[in-house]
Amino acid sequence: MNRTDPGNDLAHLLVESAAGDHSAFARLYDLTSARVYGLVLRILHDRSHAEEVVQESYLRYWQHASEYDPARGSVISWMMTIAHRRSVDRVRSEELHRQRGSQYSTANTAVPPAPVTEPLEQREEAATLRQCLSRLTELQRNSIELSYFSGMTYPEVAAHTATPLPTIKSRIRDGLRSLRTCVKTGEQ
């Protein structure tokens, strides 16, 4: 082993590791783990995730040591590239997990039950409206009911009642004013 060139030393240790030499791989780990861990931690900002990614990276180094090509760069560059890719994959995976969790939470948020007072208030408002409608003239009430409750347009109400359109508009306008005043004051 050439002790003067750390790159050659790492290359030799990787070749030995590819042949199944556990002690060579342990020495490779000792010489490179601080740099690999530092890179991964800078990307992930979480010690436990960084430790997992470093472990996955070293497993990949062990399993794929024979695929290292010295013509494509140094051993440490090869190792750091693998660690970087695994770190980025972890960041993406965690982000996707957070997004899915957020979407699930949003989709499954329970709709709060309607307060007990809402149906009571609605019944009271309906009773007030019925009472106020009964105070209108028959012509006003009939025009409003046809327009608002039957969904007819003003011209359709005019045609249905055989009344001129301006008259229908006046009846509805006057009737709505009376209803608004009656509902606001709550007269029953």
Short mmCIF file of C-alpha atoms in Angstrom, two decimals:
data_model
loop_
_atom_site.label_atom_id
_atom_site.label_comp_id
_atom_site.label_asym_id
_atom_site.label_seq_id
_atom_site.Cartn_x
_atom_site.Cartn_y
_atom_site.Cartn_z
CA MET A 1 0.00 0.00 0.00
CA ASN A 2 1.28 3.46 -0.84
CA ARG A 3 1.08 5.45 2.40
CA THR A 4 2.18 8.71 0.84
CA ASP A 5 -0.86 9.12 -1.45
CA PRO A 6 -4.19 8.88 0.41
CA GLY A 7 -6.03 8.60 -2.94
CA ASN A 8 -4.08 5.49 -3.87
CA ASP A 9 -4.62 4.13 -0.39
CA LEU A 10 -8.40 4.59 -0.73
CA ALA A 11 -8.38 3.07 -4.21
CA HIS A 12 -6.44 0.06 -2.92
CA LEU A 13 -8.82 -0.32 0.04
CA LEU A 14 -11.83 -0.15 -2.30
CA VAL A 15 -10.34 -2.83 -4.57
CA GLU A 16 -9.73 -5.02 -1.52
CA SER A 17 -13.30 -4.34 -0.33
CA ALA A 18 -14.67 -5.36 -3.73
CA ALA A 19 -12.86 -8.67 -3.24
CA GLY A 20 -14.69 -9.11 0.08
CA ASP A 21 -11.98 -7.98 2.50
CA HIS A 22 -13.85 -6.80 5.60
CA SER A 23 -10.79 -5.30 7.29
CA ALA A 24 -10.00 -3.22 4.18
CA PHE A 25 -13.59 -1.94 4.17
CA ALA A 26 -13.33 -1.13 7.89
CA ARG A 27 -10.15 0.86 7.19
CA LEU A 28 -11.91 2.62 4.25
CA TYR A 29 -14.72 3.50 6.64
CA ASP A 30 -12.31 4.86 9.24
CA LEU A 31 -10.59 7.09 6.67
CA THR A 32 -13.73 8.47 5.00
CA SER A 33 -16.68 8.37 7.41
CA ALA A 34 -16.11 11.82 8.92
CA ARG A 35 -16.21 13.50 5.49
CA VAL A 36 -19.19 11.48 4.30
CA TYR A 37 -21.11 12.12 7.52
CA GLY A 38 -20.28 15.85 7.38
CA LEU A 39 -21.63 16.15 3.85
CA VAL A 40 -24.82 14.25 4.64
CA LEU A 41 -25.45 16.21 7.82
CA ARG A 42 -25.04 19.53 5.98
CA ILE A 43 -27.75 18.43 3.54
CA LEU A 44 -30.19 16.82 5.97
CA HIS A 45 -29.74 18.93 9.13
CA ASP A 46 -30.86 15.95 11.22
CA ARG A 47 -28.44 13.63 12.97
CA SER A 48 -30.61 10.51 12.97
CA HIS A 49 -31.47 10.87 9.28
CA ALA A 50 -27.82 11.59 8.50
CA GLU A 51 -26.70 8.45 10.33
CA GLU A 52 -29.21 6.36 8.37
CA VAL A 53 -28.11 7.82 5.04
CA VAL A 54 -24.43 7.28 5.88
CA GLN A 55 -25.20 3.66 6.75
CA GLU A 56 -27.11 3.22 3.46
CA SER A 57 -24.23 4.85 1.58
CA TYR A 58 -21.65 2.53 3.09
CA LEU A 59 -23.80 -0.46 2.29
CA ARG A 60 -23.90 0.77 -1.31
CA TYR A 61 -20.11 1.25 -1.31
CA TRP A 62 -19.66 -2.35 -0.12
CA GLN A 63 -22.15 -3.79 -2.61
CA HIS A 64 -20.93 -1.75 -5.60
CA ALA A 65 -17.20 -1.36 -4.88
CA SER A 66 -16.39 -3.34 -8.03
CA GLU A 67 -18.23 -0.74 -10.14
CA TYR A 68 -15.82 2.06 -9.19
CA ASP A 69 -13.95 3.37 -12.25
CA PRO A 70 -10.74 5.29 -11.44
CA ALA A 71 -10.92 6.99 -14.85
CA ARG A 72 -14.05 8.83 -13.75
CA GLY A 73 -12.59 10.36 -10.59
CA SER A 74 -11.15 9.68 -7.18
CA VAL A 75 -12.58 7.18 -4.70
CA ILE A 76 -13.62 9.93 -2.31
CA SER A 77 -15.42 11.78 -5.13
CA TRP A 78 -17.25 8.56 -6.03
CA MET A 79 -18.20 8.02 -2.41
CA MET A 80 -19.30 11.63 -1.86
CA THR A 81 -21.42 11.55 -5.03
CA ILE A 82 -23.27 8.46 -3.82
CA ALA A 83 -23.76 9.98 -0.35
CA HIS A 84 -24.97 13.26 -1.86
CA ARG A 85 -27.49 11.48 -4.09
CA ARG A 86 -28.83 9.42 -1.20
CA SER A 87 -29.12 12.59 0.92
CA VAL A 88 -31.07 14.43 -1.76
CA ASP A 89 -33.32 11.40 -2.19
CA ARG A 90 -33.98 11.46 1.56
CA VAL A 91 -34.83 15.19 1.49
CA ARG A 92 -37.27 14.61 -1.37
CA SER A 93 -38.79 11.61 0.36
CA GLU A 94 -39.27 13.53 3.61
CA GLU A 95 -40.83 16.47 1.77
CA LEU A 96 -43.21 14.17 -0.08
CA HIS A 97 -44.09 12.49 3.20
CA ARG A 98 -44.83 15.89 4.81
CA GLN A 99 -46.98 16.96 1.84
CA ARG A 100 -48.98 13.74 1.91
CA GLY A 101 -49.46 14.04 5.66
CA SER A 102 -50.62 17.61 5.27
CA GLN A 103 -53.01 16.67 2.46
CA TYR A 104 -54.37 13.78 4.52
CA SER A 105 -54.88 16.04 7.52
CA THR A 106 -56.64 18.64 5.43
CA ALA A 107 -58.84 16.07 3.70
CA ASN A 108 -59.77 14.34 6.94
CA THR A 109 -60.34 17.29 9.19
CA ALA A 110 -63.65 16.79 10.90
CA VAL A 111 -66.27 19.35 10.08
CA PRO A 112 -67.43 20.81 13.37
CA PRO A 113 -71.05 20.00 14.10
CA ALA A 114 -73.54 22.81 13.69
CA PRO A 115 -74.30 24.47 16.97
CA VAL A 116 -77.61 23.51 18.51
CA THR A 117 -78.77 27.10 18.23
CA GLU A 118 -78.57 27.21 14.40
CA PRO A 119 -81.71 25.12 13.71
CA LEU A 120 -83.59 27.09 16.35
CA GLU A 121 -82.51 30.40 14.82
CA GLN A 122 -83.45 29.17 11.35
CA ARG A 123 -86.92 28.17 12.56
CA GLU A 124 -87.38 31.57 14.20
CA GLU A 125 -86.25 33.39 11.04
CA ALA A 126 -88.61 31.28 8.90
CA ALA A 127 -91.49 32.03 11.26
CA THR A 128 -90.71 35.77 11.13
CA LEU A 129 -90.52 35.67 7.34
CA ARG A 130 -93.88 33.81 7.08
CA GLN A 131 -95.47 36.34 9.44
CA CYS A 132 -94.07 39.27 7.45
CA LEU A 133 -95.19 37.72 4.15
CA SER A 134 -98.71 37.41 5.53
CA ARG A 135 -98.74 41.19 6.12
CA LEU A 136 -98.15 41.99 2.44
CA THR A 137 -100.98 42.58 0.02
CA GLU A 138 -102.11 39.49 -1.88
CA LEU A 139 -100.70 40.91 -5.14
CA GLN A 140 -97.28 41.68 -3.57
CA ARG A 141 -97.06 38.30 -1.83
CA ASN A 142 -98.09 36.40 -4.99
CA SER A 143 -95.53 38.30 -7.16
CA ILE A 144 -92.71 37.71 -4.65
CA GLU A 145 -93.57 34.02 -4.23
CA LEU A 146 -93.61 33.46 -7.99
CA SER A 147 -90.32 35.32 -8.46
CA TYR A 148 -88.30 34.14 -5.45
CA PHE A 149 -89.83 30.81 -4.44
CA SER A 150 -90.87 29.51 -7.88
CA GLY A 151 -87.80 30.91 -9.63
CA MET A 152 -89.62 32.89 -12.31
CA THR A 153 -88.08 35.97 -13.87
CA TYR A 154 -89.98 39.27 -13.66
CA PRO A 155 -91.18 38.96 -17.29
CA GLU A 156 -92.37 35.40 -16.56
CA VAL A 157 -94.29 36.62 -13.50
CA ALA A 158 -95.84 39.36 -15.64
CA ALA A 159 -96.88 36.86 -18.30
CA HIS A 160 -98.16 34.34 -15.70
CA THR A 161 -100.33 36.95 -13.96
CA ALA A 162 -101.24 38.83 -17.15
CA THR A 163 -99.94 42.03 -15.55
CA PRO A 164 -97.72 44.65 -17.19
CA LEU A 165 -94.01 44.22 -16.38
CA PRO A 166 -93.59 47.68 -14.77
CA THR A 167 -96.45 46.88 -12.39
CA ILE A 168 -94.86 43.54 -11.40
CA LYS A 169 -91.53 45.28 -10.77
CA SER A 170 -93.25 47.87 -8.55
CA ARG A 171 -95.18 45.22 -6.58
CA ILE A 172 -92.06 43.17 -5.95
CA ARG A 173 -89.96 46.23 -5.04
CA ASP A 174 -92.61 47.57 -2.63
CA GLY A 175 -93.20 44.11 -1.17
CA LEU A 176 -89.47 43.56 -0.57
CA ARG A 177 -89.20 46.94 1.19
CA SER A 178 -92.08 46.00 3.47
CA LEU A 179 -90.50 42.59 4.16
CA ARG A 180 -87.12 44.15 4.96
CA THR A 181 -88.68 46.60 7.40
CA CYS A 182 -90.79 43.89 9.03
CA VAL A 183 -87.87 41.44 9.39
CA LYS A 184 -85.49 44.12 10.75
CA THR A 185 -87.94 45.19 13.44
CA GLY A 186 -88.95 41.61 14.15
CA GLU A 187 -92.65 42.51 14.22
CA GLN A 188 -94.87 39.50 14.51
#
